[in-house]
CSV table of N, CA and C in Angstrom, one decimal:
chain,number,residue,atom,x,y,z
A,1,MET,N,58.1,83.1,125.5
A,1,MET,CA,59.6,82.9,125.6
A,1,MET,C,60.1,82.5,124.2
A,2,LYS,N,59.4,81.7,123.5
A,2,LYS,CA,59.8,81.2,122.2
A,2,LYS,C,60.0,82.3,121.2
A,3,ASN,N,59.0,83.3,121.3
A,3,ASN,CA,59.1,84.5,120.4
A,3,ASN,C,60.3,85.3,120.7
A,4,VAL,N,60.7,85.5,122.0
A,4,VAL,CA,61.9,86.3,122.3
A,4,VAL,C,63.1,85.6,121.8
A,5,ALA,N,63.2,84.3,121.9
A,5,ALA,CA,64.3,83.5,121.3
A,5,ALA,C,64.4,83.7,119.8
A,6,ASN,N,63.3,83.6,119.2
A,6,ASN,CA,63.2,83.8,117.7
A,6,ASN,C,63.7,85.2,117.3
A,7,ILE,N,63.2,86.2,118.0
A,7,ILE,CA,63.6,87.6,117.7
A,7,ILE,C,65.1,87.8,117.9
A,8,LEU,N,65.7,87.2,119.0
A,8,LEU,CA,67.1,87.3,119.2
A,8,LEU,C,67.9,86.6,118.2
A,9,PHE,N,67.4,85.4,117.8
A,9,PHE,CA,68.1,84.7,116.7
A,9,PHE,C,68.1,85.5,115.4
A,10,MET,N,67.0,86.1,115.0
A,10,MET,CA,66.9,86.9,113.8
A,10,MET,C,67.8,88.1,113.9
A,11,ALA,N,67.9,88.7,115.0
A,11,ALA,CA,68.7,89.9,115.2
A,11,ALA,C,70.2,89.6,115.0
A,12,VAL,N,70.6,88.4,115.6
A,12,VAL,CA,72.0,88.0,115.5
A,12,VAL,C,72.3,87.6,114.0
A,13,MET,N,71.4,87.0,113.4
A,13,MET,CA,71.6,86.6,111.9
A,13,MET,C,71.7,87.8,111.1
A,14,LEU,N,70.8,88.8,111.3
A,14,LEU,CA,70.9,90.1,110.5
A,14,LEU,C,72.2,90.8,110.7
A,15,ALA,N,72.6,90.9,112.0
A,15,ALA,CA,73.9,91.6,112.3
A,15,ALA,C,75.1,90.9,111.6
A,16,ALA,N,75.0,89.5,111.6
A,16,ALA,CA,76.1,88.8,111.0
A,16,ALA,C,76.2,89.0,109.5
A,17,CYS,N,75.0,89.2,108.9
A,17,CYS,CA,75.0,89.4,107.4
A,17,CYS,C,75.4,90.8,107.0
A,18,GLY,N,75.4,91.7,108.0
A,18,GLY,CA,75.6,93.1,107.6
A,18,GLY,C,77.1,93.5,107.4
A,19,SER,N,78.0,92.7,107.7
A,19,SER,CA,79.4,93.0,107.5
A,19,SER,C,80.1,92.0,106.6
A,20,SER,N,81.1,92.5,105.9
A,20,SER,CA,81.8,91.7,104.9
A,20,SER,C,83.3,91.8,105.2
A,21,ALA,N,84.0,90.7,105.0
A,21,ALA,CA,85.4,90.7,105.2
A,21,ALA,C,86.1,91.7,104.2
A,22,ASP,N,85.5,91.8,103.0
A,22,ASP,CA,86.1,92.7,102.0
A,22,ASP,C,86.0,94.2,102.3
A,23,GLU,N,85.3,94.5,103.3
A,23,GLU,CA,85.1,96.0,103.6
A,23,GLU,C,85.7,96.3,105.0
A,24,GLN,N,86.7,95.6,105.4
A,24,GLN,CA,87.4,95.9,106.7
A,24,GLN,C,88.3,97.1,106.4
A,25,PRO,N,88.3,98.1,107.2
A,25,PRO,CA,89.2,99.3,106.9
A,25,PRO,C,90.6,99.0,107.3
A,26,VAL,N,91.5,99.6,106.5
A,26,VAL,CA,92.9,99.5,106.8
A,26,VAL,C,93.5,100.9,106.7
A,27,ALA,N,94.6,101.1,107.4
A,27,ALA,CA,95.3,102.4,107.3
A,27,ALA,C,96.2,102.4,106.0
A,28,THR,N,96.3,103.5,105.4
A,28,THR,CA,97.2,103.6,104.2
A,28,THR,C,98.5,104.2,104.6
A,29,ALA,N,99.6,104.0,103.8
A,29,ALA,CA,100.9,104.5,104.1
A,29,ALA,C,100.8,106.0,104.1
A,30,GLY,N,101.3,106.6,105.2
A,30,GLY,CA,101.4,108.1,105.3
A,30,GLY,C,100.0,108.7,105.7
A,31,ASP,N,99.1,107.8,106.1
A,31,ASP,CA,97.8,108.3,106.6
A,31,ASP,C,97.9,108.8,108.0
A,32,THR,N,97.8,110.1,108.2
A,32,THR,CA,97.9,110.6,109.5
A,32,THR,C,96.6,111.1,110.0
A,33,THR,N,95.5,111.1,109.2
A,33,THR,CA,94.2,111.6,109.6
A,33,THR,C,93.4,110.6,110.4
A,34,GLY,N,93.8,109.3,110.4
A,34,GLY,CA,93.0,108.3,111.1
A,34,GLY,C,91.8,107.8,110.2
A,35,THR,N,91.7,108.3,109.0
A,35,THR,CA,90.6,107.9,108.2
A,35,THR,C,91.0,106.6,107.5
A,36,ALA,N,90.1,105.6,107.7
A,36,ALA,CA,90.4,104.3,107.1
A,36,ALA,C,89.8,104.2,105.7
A,37,VAL,N,90.5,103.4,104.9
A,37,VAL,CA,90.0,103.2,103.5
A,37,VAL,C,89.6,101.7,103.4
A,38,PRO,N,88.5,101.3,102.9
A,38,PRO,CA,88.1,99.9,102.8
A,38,PRO,C,89.1,99.2,101.8
A,39,VAL,N,89.4,97.9,102.1
A,39,VAL,CA,90.4,97.2,101.4
A,39,VAL,C,90.0,97.2,99.9
A,40,SER,N,88.7,97.0,99.6
A,40,SER,CA,88.3,96.9,98.2
A,40,SER,C,88.6,98.2,97.4
A,41,TYR,N,88.9,99.3,98.1
A,41,TYR,CA,89.2,100.6,97.4
A,41,TYR,C,90.6,101.0,97.5
A,42,GLN,N,91.5,100.1,98.0
A,42,GLN,CA,92.9,100.5,98.1
A,42,GLN,C,93.5,100.6,96.7
A,43,PRO,N,94.2,101.7,96.4
A,43,PRO,CA,94.8,101.9,95.1
A,43,PRO,C,96.0,101.1,94.9
A,44,VAL,N,96.2,100.6,93.7
A,44,VAL,CA,97.4,99.9,93.3
A,44,VAL,C,98.3,101.0,92.7
A,45,ILE,N,99.3,101.5,93.4
A,45,ILE,CA,100.0,102.6,93.0
A,45,ILE,C,101.4,102.2,92.4
A,46,GLU,N,101.9,101.1,92.8
A,46,GLU,CA,103.2,100.6,92.4
A,46,GLU,C,103.3,100.5,90.9
A,47,GLY,N,104.4,100.9,90.3
A,47,GLY,CA,104.6,100.8,88.9
A,47,GLY,C,105.4,102.0,88.4
A,48,SER,N,105.6,102.0,87.1
A,48,SER,CA,106.3,103.1,86.4
A,48,SER,C,105.3,104.0,85.7
A,49,TYR,N,105.6,105.2,85.7
A,49,TYR,CA,104.8,106.3,85.1
A,49,TYR,C,105.7,107.1,84.2
A,50,LEU,N,105.2,107.4,83.0
A,50,LEU,CA,106.1,108.1,82.0
A,50,LEU,C,105.3,109.2,81.3
A,51,GLY,N,106.0,110.3,81.0
A,51,GLY,CA,105.4,111.4,80.3
A,51,GLY,C,106.5,112.4,79.9
A,52,ILE,N,106.1,113.3,79.1
A,52,ILE,CA,107.0,114.5,78.7
A,52,ILE,C,106.3,115.7,79.2
A,53,VAL,N,106.9,116.4,80.2
A,53,VAL,CA,106.3,117.6,80.7
A,53,VAL,C,107.0,118.8,80.1
A,54,PRO,N,106.3,119.9,80.1
A,54,PRO,CA,106.8,121.2,79.4
A,54,PRO,C,108.1,121.6,80.1
A,55,CYS,N,108.9,122.3,79.3
A,55,CYS,CA,110.2,122.8,79.7
A,55,CYS,C,110.4,124.2,79.0
A,56,ALA,N,110.8,125.2,79.8
A,56,ALA,CA,110.9,126.6,79.3
A,56,ALA,C,112.0,126.7,78.3
A,57,ASP,N,113.1,126.0,78.4
A,57,ASP,CA,114.3,126.1,77.5
A,57,ASP,C,114.7,124.9,76.9
A,58,CYS,N,113.8,123.9,76.7
A,58,CYS,CA,114.1,122.7,76.0
A,58,CYS,C,112.8,122.2,75.3
A,59,ASP,N,112.9,121.0,74.6
A,59,ASP,CA,111.8,120.5,73.9
A,59,ASP,C,110.8,119.7,74.9
A,60,GLY,N,111.2,119.6,76.1
A,60,GLY,CA,110.3,118.9,77.0
A,60,GLY,C,111.2,118.1,78.0
A,61,ILE,N,110.7,117.6,79.1
A,61,ILE,CA,111.4,116.8,80.0
A,61,ILE,C,110.7,115.5,80.1
A,62,GLU,N,111.4,114.5,79.6
A,62,GLU,CA,110.9,113.1,79.7
A,62,GLU,C,111.1,112.7,81.1
A,63,THR,N,109.9,112.4,81.8
A,63,THR,CA,109.9,112.1,83.2
A,63,THR,C,109.4,110.7,83.4
A,64,ARG,N,110.2,109.9,84.1
A,64,ARG,CA,109.8,108.5,84.5
A,64,ARG,C,109.9,108.4,86.0
A,65,ILE,N,108.8,108.0,86.6
A,65,ILE,CA,108.7,107.8,88.1
A,65,ILE,C,108.4,106.3,88.3
A,66,THR,N,109.2,105.7,89.1
A,66,THR,CA,108.8,104.3,89.4
A,66,THR,C,108.6,104.3,90.9
A,67,LEU,N,107.4,103.8,91.3
A,67,LEU,CA,107.0,103.7,92.7
A,67,LEU,C,107.0,102.2,93.1
A,68,PHE,N,107.6,102.0,94.2
A,68,PHE,CA,107.8,100.6,94.7
A,68,PHE,C,106.9,100.3,95.9
A,69,ALA,N,106.6,99.1,96.1
A,69,ALA,CA,105.7,98.7,97.2
A,69,ALA,C,106.2,99.1,98.6
A,70,ASP,N,107.5,99.2,98.7
A,70,ASP,CA,108.1,99.6,100.0
A,70,ASP,C,108.1,101.1,100.3
A,71,THR,N,107.4,101.8,99.5
A,71,THR,CA,107.2,103.3,99.5
A,71,THR,C,108.5,104.0,99.1
A,72,SER,N,109.4,103.4,98.3
A,72,SER,CA,110.5,104.1,97.8
A,72,SER,C,110.2,104.4,96.3
A,73,TYR,N,110.9,105.4,95.8
A,73,TYR,CA,110.7,105.8,94.4
A,73,TYR,C,112.0,106.0,93.7
A,74,GLN,N,112.0,106.0,92.4
A,74,GLN,CA,113.1,106.4,91.5
A,74,GLN,C,112.5,107.4,90.5
A,75,LEU,N,113.1,108.6,90.4
A,75,LEU,CA,112.7,109.6,89.5
A,75,LEU,C,113.8,109.9,88.5
A,76,VAL,N,113.5,109.8,87.2
A,76,VAL,CA,114.5,110.1,86.2
A,76,VAL,C,114.0,111.1,85.2
A,77,ASN,N,114.7,112.2,85.0
A,77,ASN,CA,114.3,113.3,84.1
A,77,ASN,C,115.4,113.3,83.0
A,78,ASN,N,114.9,113.4,81.8
A,78,ASN,CA,115.7,113.5,80.6
A,78,ASN,C,115.3,114.7,79.8
A,79,TYR,N,116.2,115.7,79.8
A,79,TYR,CA,115.9,117.0,79.1
A,79,TYR,C,116.1,116.9,77.6
A,80,LEU,N,115.0,117.0,76.9
A,80,LEU,CA,115.0,116.7,75.4
A,80,LEU,C,115.5,118.0,74.7
A,81,GLY,N,116.3,117.7,73.6
A,81,GLY,CA,116.7,118.8,72.8
A,81,GLY,C,117.7,119.7,73.4
A,82,LYS,N,118.4,119.3,74.4
A,82,LYS,CA,119.4,120.1,75.1
A,82,LYS,C,120.8,119.3,74.9
A,83,ASN,N,121.8,120.1,74.8
A,83,ASN,CA,123.2,119.6,74.7
A,83,ASN,C,123.4,118.8,76.1
A,84,PRO,N,123.9,117.6,76.0
A,84,PRO,CA,124.2,116.8,77.2
A,84,PRO,C,125.1,117.6,78.2
A,85,LYS,N,126.0,118.4,77.7
A,85,LYS,CA,126.8,119.2,78.6
A,85,LYS,C,126.0,120.2,79.4
A,86,ASP,N,124.9,120.7,78.8
A,86,ASP,CA,124.1,121.7,79.5
A,86,ASP,C,123.2,121.0,80.6
A,87,THR,N,123.0,119.7,80.5
A,87,THR,CA,122.1,119.1,81.4
A,87,THR,C,122.9,118.1,82.4
A,88,ALA,N,124.2,118.3,82.4
A,88,ALA,CA,125.1,117.5,83.3
A,88,ALA,C,124.6,117.6,84.7
A,89,GLY,N,124.3,116.5,85.4
A,89,GLY,CA,123.8,116.5,86.7
A,89,GLY,C,122.3,116.6,86.8
A,90,LEU,N,121.6,116.9,85.7
A,90,LEU,CA,120.1,117.0,85.7
A,90,LEU,C,119.5,115.7,85.3
A,91,ASN,N,120.2,114.9,84.5
A,91,ASN,CA,119.7,113.6,84.0
A,91,ASN,C,120.0,112.5,84.9
A,92,VAL,N,120.2,112.7,86.2
A,92,VAL,CA,120.6,111.7,87.2
A,92,VAL,C,119.4,111.1,87.8
A,93,ALA,N,119.3,109.8,88.0
A,93,ALA,CA,118.2,109.2,88.7
A,93,ALA,C,118.2,109.6,90.2
A,94,LYS,N,117.1,110.1,90.7
A,94,LYS,CA,117.0,110.4,92.1
A,94,LYS,C,116.1,109.4,92.8
A,95,THR,N,116.5,109.1,94.0
A,95,THR,CA,115.7,108.1,94.7
A,95,THR,C,115.3,108.6,96.1
A,96,GLY,N,114.3,108.1,96.7
A,96,GLY,CA,113.8,108.5,98.0
A,96,GLY,C,112.6,107.7,98.4
A,97,ARG,N,111.8,108.3,99.3
A,97,ARG,CA,110.6,107.7,99.7
A,97,ARG,C,109.4,108.6,99.3
A,98,TYR,N,108.3,107.9,99.1
A,98,TYR,CA,107.1,108.7,98.8
A,98,TYR,C,106.0,108.4,99.9
A,99,MET,N,105.1,109.4,100.0
A,99,MET,CA,104.0,109.3,100.9
A,99,MET,C,102.7,109.6,100.2
A,100,MET,N,101.7,108.9,100.6
A,100,MET,CA,100.4,109.1,100.1
A,100,MET,C,99.5,109.9,101.1
A,101,HIS,N,98.8,110.9,100.6
A,101,HIS,CA,97.9,111.6,101.5
A,101,HIS,C,96.6,111.8,100.6
A,102,ASN,N,95.6,111.0,101.0
A,102,ASN,CA,94.4,110.9,100.1
A,102,ASN,C,94.9,110.4,98.8
A,103,ASP,N,94.7,111.1,97.7
A,103,ASP,CA,95.1,110.7,96.3
A,103,ASP,C,96.3,111.4,95.9
A,104,THR,N,97.0,112.1,96.8
A,104,THR,CA,98.2,112.9,96.4
A,104,THR,C,99.5,112.1,96.8
A,105,VAL,N,100.4,112.0,95.8
A,105,VAL,CA,101.7,111.3,96.1
A,105,VAL,C,102.7,112.4,96.3
A,106,HIS,N,103.4,112.4,97.4
A,106,HIS,CA,104.4,113.3,97.8
A,106,HIS,C,105.8,112.6,97.7
A,107,LEU,N,106.7,113.2,96.9
A,107,LEU,CA,108.0,112.6,96.7
A,107,LEU,C,108.9,113.3,97.8
A,108,ALA,N,109.3,112.6,98.8
A,108,ALA,CA,110.2,113.1,99.8
A,108,ALA,C,111.6,113.5,99.1
A,109,GLY,N,112.1,114.6,99.6
A,109,GLY,CA,113.4,115.1,99.0
A,109,GLY,C,113.2,115.8,97.7
A,110,SER,N,111.9,116.1,97.3
A,110,SER,CA,111.6,116.7,96.1
A,110,SER,C,110.3,117.6,96.3
A,111,ALA,N,110.2,118.7,95.6
A,111,ALA,CA,109.0,119.5,95.7
A,111,ALA,C,107.9,118.9,94.9
A,112,SER,N,108.1,117.9,94.2
A,112,SER,CA,107.1,117.3,93.3
A,112,SER,C,106.0,116.6,94.0
A,113,LYS,N,104.7,116.9,93.6
A,113,LYS,CA,103.5,116.2,94.1
A,113,LYS,C,102.7,115.8,92.8
A,114,PHE,N,102.0,114.7,93.0
A,114,PHE,CA,101.2,114.2,91.9
A,114,PHE,C,99.9,113.7,92.4
A,115,LEU,N,98.9,113.9,91.6
A,115,LEU,CA,97.5,113.4,91.9
A,115,LEU,C,97.5,112.0,91.2
A,116,ARG,N,97.1,111.0,92.0
A,116,ARG,CA,97.0,109.6,91.5
A,116,ARG,C,95.6,109.4,90.9
A,117,THR,N,95.6,108.8,89.7
A,117,THR,CA,94.4,108.3,89.2
A,117,THR,C,94.6,106.8,88.9
A,118,ASP,N,93.6,106.1,88.4
A,118,ASP,CA,93.8,104.7,88.2
A,118,ASP,C,94.8,104.3,87.1
A,119,THR,N,95.1,105.3,86.2
A,119,THR,CA,96.0,105.0,85.1
A,119,THR,C,97.1,106.0,84.9
A,120,ALA,N,97.2,106.9,85.8
A,120,ALA,CA,98.3,108.0,85.6
A,120,ALA,C,98.6,108.7,86.9
A,121,LEU,N,99.7,109.5,86.9
A,121,LEU,CA,100.0,110.5,87.9
A,121,LEU,C,99.9,111.8,87.2
A,122,ILE,N,99.3,112.8,87.8
A,122,ILE,CA,99.2,114.1,87.2
A,122,ILE,C,100.0,115.0,88.1
A,123,GLN,N,101.0,115.7,87.5
A,123,GLN,CA,101.8,116.6,88.3
A,123,GLN,C,101.0,117.8,88.7
A,124,LEU,N,101.3,118.2,90.0
A,124,LEU,CA,100.6,119.3,90.6
A,124,LEU,C,101.6,120.5,90.6
A,125,ASP,N,101.0,121.7,90.6
A,125,ASP,CA,101.9,122.9,90.7
A,125,ASP,C,102.5,123.1,92.1
A,126,ALA,N,103.2,124.2,92.3
A,126,ALA,CA,103.9,124.4,93.6
A,126,ALA,C,102.9,124.5,94.8
A,127,SER,N,101.7,124.9,94.5
A,127,SER,CA,100.7,125.1,95.6
A,127,SER,C,99.9,123.8,95.8
A,128,GLY,N,100.2,122.8,95.0
A,128,GLY,CA,99.4,121.5,95.1
A,128,GLY,C,98.2,121.5,94.3
A,129,GLN,N,98.0,122.4,93.4
A,129,GLN,CA,96.8,122.4,92.5
A,129,GLN,C,97.2,121.9,91.1
A,130,LEU,N,96.1,121.4,90.4
A,130,LEU,CA,96.3,121.0,89.0
A,130,LEU,C,96.7,122.2,88.2
A,131,PHE,N,97.6,121.9,87.2
A,131,PHE,CA,98.0,123.0,86.3
A,131,PHE,C,96.8,123.4,85.5
A,132,ALA,N,96.6,124.6,85.1
A,132,ALA,CA,95.5,125.1,84.3
A,132,ALA,C,96.1,125.6,83.0
A,133,GLY,N,95.2,125.9,82.0
A,133,GLY,CA,95.6,126.4,80.8
A,133,GLY,C,95.8,125.4,79.7
A,134,LYS,N,96.3,125.9,78.6
A,134,LYS,CA,96.4,125.0,77.4
A,134,LYS,C,97.5,123.9,77.5
A,135,LEU,N,98.4,124.0,78.5
A,135,LEU,CA,99.4,123.0,78.7
A,135,LEU,C,99.1,122.0,79.8
A,136,ALA,N,97.9,122.2,80.4
A,136,ALA,CA,97.5,121.3,81.5
A,136,ALA,C,97.6,119.8,81.3
A,137,ASP,N,97.2,119.4,80.1
A,137,ASP,CA,97.2,118.0,79.7
A,137,ASP,C,98.6,117.5,79.5
A,138,LYS,N,99.6,118.3,79.5
A,138,LYS,CA,101.0,117.9,79.3
A,138,LYS,C,101.7,117.4,80.6
A,139,TYR,N,101.0,117.6,81.7
A,139,TYR,CA,101.6,117.2,83.0
A,139,TYR,C,101.1,115.8,83.5
A,140,ILE,N,100.7,115.0,82.6
A,140,ILE,CA,100.2,113.7,82.9
A,140,ILE,C,101.2,112.6,82.6
A,141,LEU,N,101.6,111.8,83.6
A,141,LEU,CA,102.5,110.7,83.4
A,141,LEU,C,101.6,109.4,83.4
A,142,LYS,N,101.6,108.7,82.3
A,142,LYS,CA,100.8,107.6,82.2
A,142,LYS,C,101.5,106.3,82.7
A,143,LYS,N,100.7,105.4,83.3
A,143,LYS,CA,101.3,104.2,83.8
A,143,LYS,C,101.7,103.3,82.7
A,144,VAL,N,102.9,102.8,82.7
A,144,VAL,CA,103.5,101.9,81.7
A,144,VAL,C,103.5,100.5,82.2
A,145,LYS,N,103.4,99.5,81.3
A,145,LYS,CA,103.4,98.1,81.7
A,145,LYS,C,104.7,97.5,81.8
């Protein structure tokens, strides 16, 4: 009987040691798949991201996206090398909500999608894929402090 009690005690102790509070799953914003992500791996996405993306008829589009903890965002585009009269209405700050699906940030009210990394947002093309070719590295918005 003493051996059975010792075995039960050891089993309970091993089971208690097997889980950690740091690894409890939590749902992410916009997560509709039911897949949980451990707390220790939750991305810190809030902050401002800045970059100059290619433009067909200007010197580039300075793009700043600020993502807030309440899942709202602000998007500001500044068309470089263009007459301000030609960009009237384009250089206006847009606001809305964003959603996360895996590592993709979707800006509601906009066709824009971005792949999240630890230090940047990478703009995706209309089909949700990374841009390819010699300008691919121009679609990176780096996190600013």
